[in-house]
Amino acid sequence: MISLKILVPATGGLQRFRQIAFRLTFLILVCFGDVSAKVDVQSRVAISITKPGEIKVEAELLRPINSWSFRNAYAGVLGIAERVEDFRANDAVITKAAPGEFRSDRDANKISYKVRLSQPTPADVSHVSWVVGDRGFLMFADLLPLEVTNLSAEFVMPTGWMIESSIPRDANGQYEVTEPERAVFFVGRSLTKTSSTVAGMSLEIVLSGTWPFKEPDALKPATRMMQQYLALTGFRLPGKSTIMIAPLPVVVGSIKWRAETRGSTVVLLIDPNASFRNWRGQLGVIFTHELLHLWVPNSLKVDGDYDWFFEGFTLYTALRTALELRIINFKEFLDTLARVYDSYLSYADDLSLIEVSERRWTTPGSLVYDKGMLVAFLYDLMIRKESGGKTKLADRYRDLFSRHVTDKADGNEVIIAVLGSTPAVRDFTKSYVENSTKVELERILPAYGLSLDSTGKSSQLRVRPKLNEDQKLVLRSLGLHN
Ligand SMILES: [Zn+2]
């Protein structure tokens, strides 16, 4: 592993733009997709911050169009496009057909608009662009019209500001962006960058703000997780992965952090005053989940609502990883599953995992996480028992990444096929994934030598006192030591 630490000077290579006071400009070459003809139209766009928390966009399109759409809903957050204001197209008359839907009375090759970025909420702060104070995140998914399919971006920063991204910057200071919906740029004063190569994969951690931990406290667990998930999947991430850590710009409830892994970027927002006993351990736990998303679903070329797998199974696999890396012990492993089961029981579950996934953002609560995680646990137990402790859920991730799937294959079909086709597995996936069978741990677990005690305020998952040989094999393979 090569590890180097780079402290980027405040003005970096952007000194030539120092005269521009509090003004952020990007020049962007944009391709607008012509849906009917499937021909990309190259365009040029400039975006600037004219005042704190607001961006102005100016675009010059090489082929005129008369309709533009901005993302209005994402991750259960509605009304994102309401932040787009003052939309103009040449000297045409503009009609706002709906939030984020703009039409002009004639084709236009020049557009401009402003986007208000100063007021993120606890619900949307990790999912949308914001600029608050002297830092922020610019996510092209909500800053550019959806018609944009690829672009070349150049940023001009306010005095003393820097910019970091997992997308490489070329010699001209431009960024070639082929998937704008995945592009994230971290902007602000004094960004500190730590770079490393983990088994041939490029990893960068960018920090803003003052923290009670040091950079190695973030880099070490991130490095271990990258190694772990490379081994899990057998898939080497091709590009640079960047973990961007910034203070939460809004007051949140009891959970003092928010995260989203988009493309090859992990955005992690934490309250610097959170009373974590062990910051490195806390970062490790967050990374077990978020860094797995760099692979699942972000490196999978499948489509559809299979959130039960890429969230629920990710939760379980992250918990297994935390156990294997000794971030937690076996009791904490069981305690977590018991807590999730209590949470699961608070929902009236009459949906299949596929249905839960389809409704993830339109139903309150965390059913897709809870049920998905518990079903992953049951699946893991089942195949460990079938194989005498030799095969486990983790083994399926290699199958998933080595399987040849056609581009845009149905995620649910692919995952169900990967989980296996023995009669017992088919019954299992039919019951929980395709049909609406409820999870009943108290009924299923005794066969595996575990019991659920629901007499107290919260349920307890315990190893039964007398285990037969099969149960010992399964539980030892799961991490029980005795
Ligand atoms: Zn997740």
Tab-separated table of C-alpha atoms and ligand atoms in Angstrom:
chain	number	residue	atom	x	y	z
A	1	MET	CA	0.000	0.000	0.000
A	2	ILE	CA	1.322	3.422	-0.920
A	3	SER	CA	0.076	6.155	1.327
A	4	LEU	CA	0.660	9.823	0.908
A	5	LYS	CA	-0.844	12.879	2.442
A	6	ILE	CA	-1.459	15.961	0.398
A	7	LEU	CA	-2.383	19.264	1.911
A	8	VAL	CA	-3.652	21.287	-1.002
A	9	PRO	CA	-2.772	24.970	-0.686
A	10	ALA	CA	-5.738	27.251	-0.296
A	11	THR	CA	-5.502	28.660	-3.774
A	12	GLY	CA	-4.082	25.564	-5.505
A	13	GLY	CA	-3.770	25.830	-9.274
A	14	LEU	CA	-6.660	28.200	-9.395
A	15	GLN	CA	-4.678	31.297	-8.577
A	16	ARG	CA	-5.496	32.843	-11.932
A	17	PHE	CA	-9.068	33.213	-10.823
A	18	ARG	CA	-8.340	34.936	-7.531
A	19	GLN	CA	-9.675	38.263	-8.711
A	20	ILE	CA	-13.145	36.838	-8.953
A	21	ALA	CA	-14.570	37.572	-5.527
A	22	PHE	CA	-17.069	35.016	-4.243
A	23	ARG	CA	-17.898	33.740	-7.631
A	24	LEU	CA	-17.926	30.144	-8.701
A	25	THR	CA	-18.043	29.448	-12.377
A	26	PHE	CA	-17.965	26.208	-14.217
A	27	LEU	CA	-17.771	25.982	-17.953
A	28	ILE	CA	-19.395	22.834	-19.063
A	29	LEU	CA	-19.661	21.113	-22.404
A	30	VAL	CA	-22.933	19.324	-22.319
A	31	CYS	CA	-24.517	16.681	-24.462
A	32	PHE	CA	-28.279	16.875	-24.469
A	33	GLY	CA	-29.917	13.635	-25.506
A	34	ASP	CA	-32.445	13.907	-28.243
A	35	VAL	CA	-34.721	11.153	-27.034
A	36	SER	CA	-36.479	10.519	-30.323
A	37	ALA	CA	-33.372	10.495	-32.509
A	38	LYS	CA	-30.942	9.239	-29.799
A	39	VAL	CA	-28.390	11.772	-30.998
A	40	ASP	CA	-26.386	13.679	-28.430
A	41	VAL	CA	-26.197	17.423	-28.893
A	42	GLN	CA	-23.018	18.985	-27.581
A	43	SER	CA	-23.423	22.132	-25.554
A	44	ARG	CA	-21.450	24.531	-23.423
A	45	VAL	CA	-22.531	25.621	-19.959
A	46	ALA	CA	-21.200	28.082	-17.375
A	47	ILE	CA	-22.326	28.136	-13.760
A	48	SER	CA	-21.397	30.750	-11.157
A	49	ILE	CA	-22.211	31.609	-7.570
A	50	THR	CA	-23.407	35.162	-7.627
A	51	LYS	CA	-24.108	35.259	-3.905
A	52	PRO	CA	-23.599	32.805	-1.007
A	53	GLY	CA	-25.723	29.704	-1.334
A	54	GLU	CA	-26.900	30.381	-4.873
A	55	ILE	CA	-25.579	29.175	-8.206
A	56	LYS	CA	-26.229	30.735	-11.568
A	57	VAL	CA	-26.071	28.485	-14.626
A	58	GLU	CA	-25.536	29.683	-18.174
A	59	ALA	CA	-25.622	27.101	-20.950
A	60	GLU	CA	-24.890	27.420	-24.623
A	61	LEU	CA	-26.311	24.515	-26.545
A	62	LEU	CA	-24.973	23.636	-29.971
A	63	ARG	CA	-28.380	22.397	-31.012
A	64	PRO	CA	-31.455	24.290	-29.824
A	65	ILE	CA	-34.193	22.490	-27.898
A	66	ASN	CA	-37.404	23.747	-26.287
A	67	SER	CA	-37.956	21.618	-23.189
A	68	TRP	CA	-35.889	21.095	-20.011
A	69	SER	CA	-36.572	18.920	-16.966
A	70	PHE	CA	-34.878	18.964	-13.570
A	71	ARG	CA	-34.981	16.157	-11.015
A	72	ASN	CA	-37.787	16.975	-8.597
A	73	ALA	CA	-37.915	13.874	-6.379
A	74	TYR	CA	-35.081	11.799	-5.006
A	75	ALA	CA	-34.710	9.426	-2.067
A	76	GLY	CA	-38.185	10.299	-0.820
A	77	VAL	CA	-37.463	14.035	-0.917
A	78	LEU	CA	-39.915	15.995	-3.031
A	79	GLY	CA	-39.694	19.449	-4.547
A	80	ILE	CA	-35.938	19.557	-5.230
A	81	ALA	CA	-36.571	21.308	-8.544
A	82	GLU	CA	-38.403	24.128	-6.745
A	83	ARG	CA	-34.936	25.495	-6.067
A	84	VAL	CA	-34.468	26.237	-9.790
A	85	GLU	CA	-35.489	29.815	-10.461
A	86	ASP	CA	-35.390	32.533	-13.082
A	87	PHE	CA	-35.128	30.116	-16.012
A	88	ARG	CA	-34.494	31.841	-19.343
A	89	ALA	CA	-33.887	30.602	-22.889
A	90	ASN	CA	-32.554	33.121	-25.417
A	91	ASP	CA	-35.273	35.730	-25.688
A	92	ALA	CA	-38.013	33.095	-25.858
A	93	VAL	CA	-41.120	33.111	-23.703
A	94	ILE	CA	-40.715	30.490	-20.956
A	95	THR	CA	-43.506	28.524	-19.368
A	96	LYS	CA	-43.035	26.594	-16.149
A	97	ALA	CA	-45.185	23.537	-16.784
A	98	ALA	CA	-44.489	21.989	-13.357
A	99	PRO	CA	-41.728	22.205	-10.730
A	100	GLY	CA	-38.503	21.889	-12.709
A	101	GLU	CA	-40.313	21.562	-16.053
A	102	PHE	CA	-39.572	24.456	-18.388
A	103	ARG	CA	-40.850	24.962	-21.943
A	104	SER	CA	-39.985	27.725	-24.383
A	105	ASP	CA	-42.181	28.955	-27.208
A	106	ARG	CA	-39.347	28.339	-29.671
A	107	ASP	CA	-36.142	26.343	-29.856
A	108	ALA	CA	-33.342	27.963	-27.903
A	109	ASN	CA	-29.589	27.382	-27.745
A	110	LYS	CA	-28.836	29.516	-24.698
A	111	ILE	CA	-30.340	28.929	-21.281
A	112	SER	CA	-29.668	30.380	-17.857
A	113	TYR	CA	-31.108	29.801	-14.408
A	114	LYS	CA	-30.334	30.055	-10.724
A	115	VAL	CA	-30.410	27.288	-8.126
A	116	ARG	CA	-30.890	28.111	-4.433
A	117	LEU	CA	-28.591	25.877	-2.396
A	118	SER	CA	-28.535	27.485	1.029
A	119	GLN	CA	-31.205	25.545	2.892
A	120	PRO	CA	-30.680	21.785	3.088
A	121	THR	CA	-32.911	19.907	5.553
A	122	PRO	CA	-32.092	16.943	7.846
A	123	ALA	CA	-34.026	14.740	5.406
A	124	ASP	CA	-32.309	15.788	2.190
A	125	VAL	CA	-28.886	17.039	3.290
A	126	SER	CA	-26.900	14.016	2.063
A	127	HIS	CA	-28.970	13.602	-1.096
A	128	VAL	CA	-28.957	17.051	-2.726
A	129	SER	CA	-26.592	19.885	-3.561
A	130	TRP	CA	-26.033	22.545	-0.941
A	131	VAL	CA	-23.659	25.392	-0.226
A	132	VAL	CA	-23.741	26.695	3.339
A	133	GLY	CA	-21.097	29.005	4.741
A	134	ASP	CA	-17.745	28.239	3.164
A	135	ARG	CA	-18.370	24.686	1.968
A	136	GLY	CA	-20.841	22.587	0.060
A	137	PHE	CA	-21.591	19.726	-2.297
A	138	LEU	CA	-22.496	20.175	-5.932
A	139	MET	CA	-24.338	17.182	-7.335
A	140	PHE	CA	-25.021	17.425	-11.038
A	141	ALA	CA	-28.090	15.215	-10.653
A	142	ASP	CA	-30.049	18.151	-9.268
A	143	LEU	CA	-28.119	21.041	-10.832
A	144	LEU	CA	-28.357	20.184	-14.516
A	145	PRO	CA	-31.351	19.355	-16.688
A	146	LEU	CA	-32.030	15.612	-16.939
A	147	GLU	CA	-31.454	15.850	-20.685
A	148	VAL	CA	-27.736	16.213	-19.999
A	149	THR	CA	-26.039	12.896	-20.702
A	150	ASN	CA	-22.365	13.802	-20.604
A	151	LEU	CA	-20.325	16.925	-20.243
A	152	SER	CA	-16.984	18.521	-19.737
A	153	ALA	CA	-16.950	20.777	-16.681
A	154	GLU	CA	-14.570	23.537	-15.709
A	155	PHE	CA	-14.860	25.138	-12.294
A	156	VAL	CA	-13.805	28.637	-11.347
A	157	MET	CA	-13.809	28.957	-7.599
A	158	PRO	CA	-14.333	31.866	-5.237
A	159	THR	CA	-11.089	33.163	-3.765
A	160	GLY	CA	-9.473	30.552	-1.541
A	161	TRP	CA	-11.947	27.804	-2.422
A	162	MET	CA	-10.970	24.347	-3.565
A	163	ILE	CA	-12.771	21.553	-5.327
A	164	GLU	CA	-12.427	17.792	-5.043
A	165	SER	CA	-14.113	14.964	-6.875
A	166	SER	CA	-13.633	11.293	-7.706
A	167	ILE	CA	-13.752	12.430	-11.340
A	168	PRO	CA	-10.252	13.294	-12.595
A	169	ARG	CA	-9.491	16.848	-13.646
A	170	ASP	CA	-7.601	17.167	-16.931
A	171	ALA	CA	-4.652	19.430	-17.704
A	172	ASN	CA	-7.023	22.230	-18.687
A	173	GLY	CA	-8.794	22.066	-15.351
A	174	GLN	CA	-11.837	20.392	-16.883
A	175	TYR	CA	-13.782	17.356	-15.764
A	176	GLU	CA	-15.121	14.868	-18.298
A	177	VAL	CA	-18.419	13.703	-16.842
A	178	THR	CA	-20.151	10.804	-18.566
A	179	GLU	CA	-22.735	10.106	-15.859
A	180	PRO	CA	-23.844	13.457	-14.441
A	181	GLU	CA	-26.389	11.744	-12.189
A	182	ARG	CA	-23.435	10.238	-10.291
A	183	ALA	CA	-21.127	13.286	-10.268
A	184	VAL	CA	-20.384	14.877	-6.897
A	185	PHE	CA	-18.068	17.842	-6.295
A	186	PHE	CA	-16.958	18.872	-2.831
A	187	VAL	CA	-16.278	22.620	-2.729
A	188	GLY	CA	-15.032	24.845	0.034
A	189	ARG	CA	-12.247	26.587	1.807
A	190	SER	CA	-9.449	24.404	3.259
A	191	LEU	CA	-10.242	20.908	2.050
A	192	THR	CA	-7.672	18.411	3.363
A	193	LYS	CA	-6.935	15.431	1.165
A	194	THR	CA	-5.387	12.057	2.028
A	195	SER	CA	-4.673	9.702	-0.870
A	196	SER	CA	-3.890	6.021	-0.845
A	197	THR	CA	-3.811	3.003	-3.109
A	198	VAL	CA	-5.505	-0.110	-1.754
A	199	ALA	CA	-4.727	-3.282	-3.708
A	200	GLY	CA	-4.516	-1.248	-6.894
A	201	MET	CA	-7.638	0.767	-6.119
A	202	SER	CA	-7.289	4.491	-5.682
A	203	LEU	CA	-8.833	5.843	-2.475
A	204	GLU	CA	-9.051	9.442	-1.355
A	205	ILE	CA	-10.449	10.968	1.804
A	206	VAL	CA	-11.291	14.650	1.716
A	207	LEU	CA	-12.079	16.456	4.954
A	208	SER	CA	-13.524	19.851	5.689
A	209	GLY	CA	-13.949	21.294	9.150
A	210	THR	CA	-12.432	20.605	12.562
A	211	TRP	CA	-12.737	17.067	13.902
A	212	PRO	CA	-12.027	15.131	17.095
A	213	PHE	CA	-10.286	12.455	14.978
A	214	LYS	CA	-7.177	12.473	12.808
A	215	GLU	CA	-7.020	11.531	9.140
A	216	PRO	CA	-5.539	8.057	9.760
A	217	ASP	CA	-8.605	7.316	11.919
A	218	ALA	CA	-10.655	7.587	8.744
A	219	LEU	CA	-8.091	6.176	6.320
A	220	LYS	CA	-7.309	3.000	8.274
A	221	PRO	CA	-10.863	1.642	8.559
A	222	ALA	CA	-11.613	2.749	4.975
A	223	THR	CA	-8.532	0.861	3.738
A	224	ARG	CA	-9.528	-2.286	5.624
A	225	MET	CA	-13.028	-2.084	4.203
A	226	MET	CA	-11.753	-1.661	0.644
A	227	GLN	CA	-9.552	-4.752	1.073
A	228	GLN	CA	-12.420	-6.679	2.611
A	229	TYR	CA	-14.892	-5.865	-0.148
A	230	LEU	CA	-12.403	-6.531	-2.920
A	231	ALA	CA	-11.948	-9.989	-1.376
A	232	LEU	CA	-15.728	-10.369	-0.978
A	233	THR	CA	-16.609	-9.499	-4.566
A	234	GLY	CA	-13.421	-10.294	-6.486
A	235	PHE	CA	-14.065	-7.037	-8.327
A	236	ARG	CA	-11.443	-4.290	-8.395
A	237	LEU	CA	-13.042	-0.849	-8.562
A	238	PRO	CA	-11.716	0.710	-11.764
A	239	GLY	CA	-11.680	4.411	-10.883
A	240	LYS	CA	-10.848	6.521	-7.885
A	241	SER	CA	-13.159	6.282	-4.876
A	242	THR	CA	-13.515	9.391	-2.749
A	243	ILE	CA	-14.875	9.692	0.780
A	244	MET	CA	-15.915	13.283	1.466
A	245	ILE	CA	-16.459	14.186	5.113
A	246	ALA	CA	-18.021	17.493	6.151
A	247	PRO	CA	-19.815	18.818	9.226
A	248	LEU	CA	-23.602	18.549	9.023
A	249	PRO	CA	-24.874	22.003	8.077
A	250	VAL	CA	-28.247	21.404	9.778
A	251	VAL	CA	-29.389	20.312	13.216
A	252	VAL	CA	-30.465	16.657	13.193
A	253	GLY	CA	-32.113	14.269	15.632
A	254	SER	CA	-30.480	11.500	17.627
A	255	ILE	CA	-28.522	9.990	14.712
A	256	LYS	CA	-25.676	12.447	14.287
A	257	TRP	CA	-24.609	11.587	10.769
A	258	ARG	CA	-25.985	11.279	7.249
A	259	ALA	CA	-24.425	9.537	4.269
A	260	GLU	CA	-24.953	8.748	0.657
A	261	THR	CA	-22.755	6.720	-1.662
A	262	ARG	CA	-23.274	7.980	-5.194
A	263	GLY	CA	-21.226	6.536	-8.036
A	264	SER	CA	-17.694	6.349	-6.657
A	265	THR	CA	-18.248	9.008	-3.985
A	266	VAL	CA	-19.204	8.558	-0.337
A	267	VAL	CA	-20.671	11.758	1.087
A	268	LEU	CA	-20.526	11.575	4.876
A	269	LEU	CA	-21.923	14.409	6.964
A	270	ILE	CA	-21.344	14.219	10.700
A	271	ASP	CA	-22.053	16.455	13.659
A	272	PRO	CA	-18.504	17.252	14.886
A	273	ASN	CA	-19.912	17.575	18.414
A	274	ALA	CA	-21.510	14.113	18.388
A	275	SER	CA	-20.610	12.207	21.538
A	276	PHE	CA	-19.215	9.074	19.886
A	277	ARG	CA	-17.130	7.156	22.417
A	278	ASN	CA	-14.801	5.940	19.697
A	279	TRP	CA	-14.681	7.959	16.480
A	280	ARG	CA	-12.549	5.468	14.587
A	281	GLY	CA	-14.944	2.656	15.538
A	282	GLN	CA	-17.932	4.780	14.520
A	283	LEU	CA	-16.339	5.612	11.163
A	284	GLY	CA	-15.561	1.901	10.734
A	285	VAL	CA	-19.206	0.962	11.284
A	286	ILE	CA	-20.393	3.616	8.823
A	287	PHE	CA	-17.823	2.466	6.251
A	288	THR	CA	-18.847	-1.211	6.526
A	289	HIS	CA	-22.148	-0.185	4.959
A	290	GLU	CA	-21.325	2.811	2.759
A	291	LEU	CA	-18.175	1.400	1.175
A	292	LEU	CA	-19.975	-1.804	0.209
A	293	HIS	CA	-22.277	0.448	-1.835
A	294	LEU	CA	-19.295	1.311	-4.049
A	295	TRP	CA	-19.726	-2.278	-5.264
A	296	VAL	CA	-23.410	-2.957	-4.565
A	297	PRO	CA	-25.292	-1.502	-6.291
A	298	ASN	CA	-22.948	1.124	-7.768
A	299	SER	CA	-20.741	-1.274	-9.750
A	300	LEU	CA	-23.550	-3.586	-10.846
A	301	LYS	CA	-24.985	-3.098	-14.301
A	302	VAL	CA	-28.489	-4.190	-13.441
A	303	ASP	CA	-31.724	-2.253	-13.197
A	304	GLY	CA	-34.915	-2.293	-11.204
A	305	ASP	CA	-36.079	-2.115	-7.615
A	306	TYR	CA	-33.927	-4.654	-5.812
A	307	ASP	CA	-33.351	-2.404	-2.801
A	308	TRP	CA	-34.102	-5.365	-0.490
A	309	PHE	CA	-30.746	-6.750	-1.651
A	310	PHE	CA	-28.583	-3.676	-2.022
A	311	GLU	CA	-29.834	-2.183	1.256
A	312	GLY	CA	-31.091	-5.102	3.356
A	313	PHE	CA	-28.436	-7.655	2.383
A	314	THR	CA	-25.838	-4.872	2.519
A	315	LEU	CA	-26.829	-4.168	6.143
A	316	TYR	CA	-26.359	-7.827	7.009
A	317	THR	CA	-23.097	-8.190	5.083
A	318	ALA	CA	-21.807	-4.989	6.705
A	319	LEU	CA	-22.686	-6.434	10.117
A	320	ARG	CA	-20.837	-9.657	9.242
A	321	THR	CA	-17.865	-7.554	8.147
A	322	ALA	CA	-17.897	-5.621	11.428
A	323	LEU	CA	-17.863	-8.961	13.271
A	324	GLU	CA	-15.058	-10.409	11.140
A	325	LEU	CA	-12.949	-7.275	11.554
A	326	ARG	CA	-13.665	-7.370	15.307
A	327	ILE	CA	-15.316	-3.981	15.322
A	328	ILE	CA	-18.147	-5.796	17.132
A	329	ASN	CA	-18.314	-9.134	18.984
A	330	PHE	CA	-20.688	-12.062	18.519
A	331	LYS	CA	-23.053	-10.829	21.235
A	332	GLU	CA	-23.302	-7.422	19.543
A	333	PHE	CA	-23.944	-9.222	16.270
A	334	LEU	CA	-26.929	-11.042	17.815
A	335	ASP	CA	-28.072	-7.918	19.717
A	336	THR	CA	-28.183	-5.926	16.471
A	337	LEU	CA	-30.306	-8.564	14.757
A	338	ALA	CA	-32.683	-8.653	17.748
A	339	ARG	CA	-33.042	-4.864	17.627
A	340	VAL	CA	-33.770	-4.978	13.911
A	341	TYR	CA	-36.378	-7.693	14.527
A	342	ASP	CA	-38.138	-5.487	17.107
A	343	SER	CA	-38.119	-2.656	14.584
A	344	TYR	CA	-39.458	-5.019	11.895
A	345	LEU	CA	-42.328	-6.124	14.167
A	346	SER	CA	-43.477	-2.503	14.444
A	347	TYR	CA	-44.623	-2.693	10.789
A	348	ALA	CA	-47.671	-4.479	9.480
A	349	ASP	CA	-45.717	-6.536	6.959
A	350	ASP	CA	-47.889	-7.959	4.201
A	351	LEU	CA	-45.553	-7.297	1.277
A	352	SER	CA	-42.957	-9.279	-0.631
A	353	LEU	CA	-39.425	-7.899	-0.593
A	354	ILE	CA	-39.841	-6.837	-4.222
A	355	GLU	CA	-43.006	-4.911	-3.330
A	356	VAL	CA	-41.323	-3.353	-0.296
A	357	SER	CA	-38.491	-2.228	-2.586
A	358	GLU	CA	-40.868	-0.690	-5.114
A	359	ARG	CA	-42.549	1.289	-2.329
A	360	ARG	CA	-39.386	2.195	-0.444
A	361	TRP	CA	-39.770	5.939	-0.924
A	362	THR	CA	-43.537	6.124	-0.737
A	363	THR	CA	-43.994	4.314	2.572
A	364	PRO	CA	-42.645	5.574	5.879
A	365	GLY	CA	-40.138	3.675	7.975
A	366	SER	CA	-37.375	1.222	7.284
A	367	LEU	CA	-39.171	-2.010	6.339
A	368	VAL	CA	-36.980	-2.611	3.274
A	369	TYR	CA	-33.874	-2.409	5.477
A	370	ASP	CA	-35.258	-4.449	8.386
A	371	LYS	CA	-36.911	-7.224	6.407
A	372	GLY	CA	-34.100	-7.359	3.854
A	373	MET	CA	-31.509	-7.705	6.606
A	374	LEU	CA	-33.441	-10.401	8.492
A	375	VAL	CA	-34.026	-12.381	5.296
A	376	ALA	CA	-30.288	-12.147	4.554
A	377	PHE	CA	-29.635	-13.578	8.026
A	378	LEU	CA	-32.085	-16.449	7.464
A	379	TYR	CA	-30.615	-17.141	4.028
A	380	ASP	CA	-27.101	-17.210	5.479
A	381	LEU	CA	-28.200	-19.632	8.211
A	382	MET	CA	-29.971	-21.861	5.699
A	383	ILE	CA	-27.064	-22.262	3.297
A	384	ARG	CA	-24.541	-22.647	6.114
A	385	LYS	CA	-26.692	-25.492	7.484
A	386	GLU	CA	-27.122	-27.082	4.043
A	387	SER	CA	-23.343	-27.093	3.537
A	388	GLY	CA	-22.268	-27.974	7.073
A	389	GLY	CA	-20.929	-24.459	7.576
A	390	LYS	CA	-18.864	-24.421	4.375
A	391	THR	CA	-20.955	-22.101	2.213
A	392	LYS	CA	-22.212	-18.696	3.225
A	393	LEU	CA	-24.033	-15.692	1.848
A	394	ALA	CA	-20.715	-13.850	1.427
A	395	ASP	CA	-19.672	-16.435	-1.198
A	396	ARG	CA	-22.538	-15.311	-3.432
A	397	TYR	CA	-21.007	-11.863	-3.966
A	398	ARG	CA	-18.236	-13.357	-6.102
A	399	ASP	CA	-20.852	-15.173	-8.158
A	400	LEU	CA	-22.712	-11.915	-8.550
A	401	PHE	CA	-19.655	-10.080	-9.874
A	402	SER	CA	-18.368	-12.893	-12.070
A	403	ARG	CA	-21.740	-13.619	-13.660
A	404	HIS	CA	-22.172	-12.304	-17.157
A	405	VAL	CA	-25.318	-10.217	-17.233
A	406	THR	CA	-26.651	-8.301	-20.162
A	407	ASP	CA	-26.585	-4.564	-19.647
A	408	LYS	CA	-29.663	-3.315	-17.784
A	409	ALA	CA	-30.732	-6.834	-16.818
A	410	ASP	CA	-33.470	-7.038	-14.184
A	411	GLY	CA	-31.778	-6.812	-10.787
A	412	ASN	CA	-34.348	-8.990	-9.033
A	413	GLU	CA	-33.981	-11.808	-11.574
A	414	VAL	CA	-30.188	-11.659	-11.426
A	415	ILE	CA	-30.018	-11.682	-7.615
A	416	ILE	CA	-32.574	-14.462	-7.250
A	417	ALA	CA	-30.548	-16.541	-9.731
A	418	VAL	CA	-27.316	-15.785	-7.839
A	419	LEU	CA	-28.831	-16.824	-4.506
A	420	GLY	CA	-29.189	-20.323	-5.900
A	421	SER	CA	-31.506	-22.900	-7.359
A	422	THR	CA	-31.619	-25.816	-4.936
A	423	PRO	CA	-35.246	-26.660	-4.049
A	424	ALA	CA	-34.808	-25.244	-0.538
A	425	VAL	CA	-33.355	-21.941	-1.808
A	426	ARG	CA	-36.043	-21.618	-4.475
A	427	ASP	CA	-38.722	-22.103	-1.806
A	428	PHE	CA	-36.963	-19.535	0.343
A	429	THR	CA	-36.648	-16.816	-2.316
A	430	LYS	CA	-40.203	-17.469	-3.514
A	431	SER	CA	-41.533	-17.074	0.017
A	432	TYR	CA	-39.723	-13.915	1.067
A	433	VAL	CA	-38.589	-12.160	-2.106
A	434	GLU	CA	-41.482	-12.846	-4.456
A	435	ASN	CA	-44.259	-13.586	-1.954
A	436	SER	CA	-45.219	-11.835	1.243
A	437	THR	CA	-44.166	-14.375	3.885
A	438	LYS	CA	-43.569	-12.714	7.249
A	439	VAL	CA	-40.268	-13.142	9.068
A	440	GLU	CA	-40.833	-15.165	12.259
A	441	LEU	CA	-37.517	-15.547	14.006
A	442	GLU	CA	-38.991	-17.241	17.084
A	443	ARG	CA	-40.332	-20.044	14.881
A	444	ILE	CA	-37.303	-20.489	12.609
A	445	LEU	CA	-34.273	-19.903	14.806
A	446	PRO	CA	-34.540	-22.840	17.297
A	447	ALA	CA	-33.585	-25.243	14.488
A	448	TYR	CA	-30.287	-23.372	14.237
A	449	GLY	CA	-29.614	-23.441	17.976
A	450	LEU	CA	-30.747	-19.877	18.584
A	451	SER	CA	-33.722	-18.628	20.534
A	452	LEU	CA	-35.517	-15.348	20.701
A	453	ASP	CA	-36.594	-14.084	24.106
A	454	SER	CA	-39.288	-11.436	23.739
A	455	THR	CA	-40.288	-11.225	27.396
A	456	GLY	CA	-38.321	-8.060	28.181
A	457	LYS	CA	-38.619	-4.516	26.883
A	458	SER	CA	-36.506	-5.464	23.904
A	459	SER	CA	-35.977	-8.890	22.364
A	460	GLN	CA	-32.842	-10.918	23.066
A	461	LEU	CA	-31.277	-13.349	20.649
A	462	ARG	CA	-29.421	-16.110	22.488
A	463	VAL	CA	-27.511	-19.288	21.757
A	464	ARG	CA	-29.463	-22.228	23.169
A	465	PRO	CA	-27.783	-24.129	25.979
A	466	LYS	CA	-27.709	-27.527	24.277
A	467	LEU	CA	-26.562	-27.638	20.664
A	468	ASN	CA	-26.427	-30.645	18.371
A	469	GLU	CA	-23.423	-31.122	16.068
A	470	ASP	CA	-25.079	-29.490	13.053
A	471	GLN	CA	-26.014	-26.437	15.091
A	472	LYS	CA	-22.477	-26.180	16.458
A	473	LEU	CA	-21.075	-26.239	12.923
A	474	VAL	CA	-23.405	-23.485	11.741
A	475	LEU	CA	-22.966	-21.234	14.773
A	476	ARG	CA	-19.197	-21.631	14.843
A	477	SER	CA	-19.017	-20.776	11.166
A	478	LEU	CA	-21.075	-17.715	12.059
A	479	GLY	CA	-18.549	-16.580	14.676
A	480	LEU	CA	-19.543	-18.282	17.926
A	481	HIS	CA	-16.500	-19.227	19.969
A	482	ASN	CA	-16.843	-21.919	22.634
B	1	ZN	ZN	-27.360	1.983	2.212
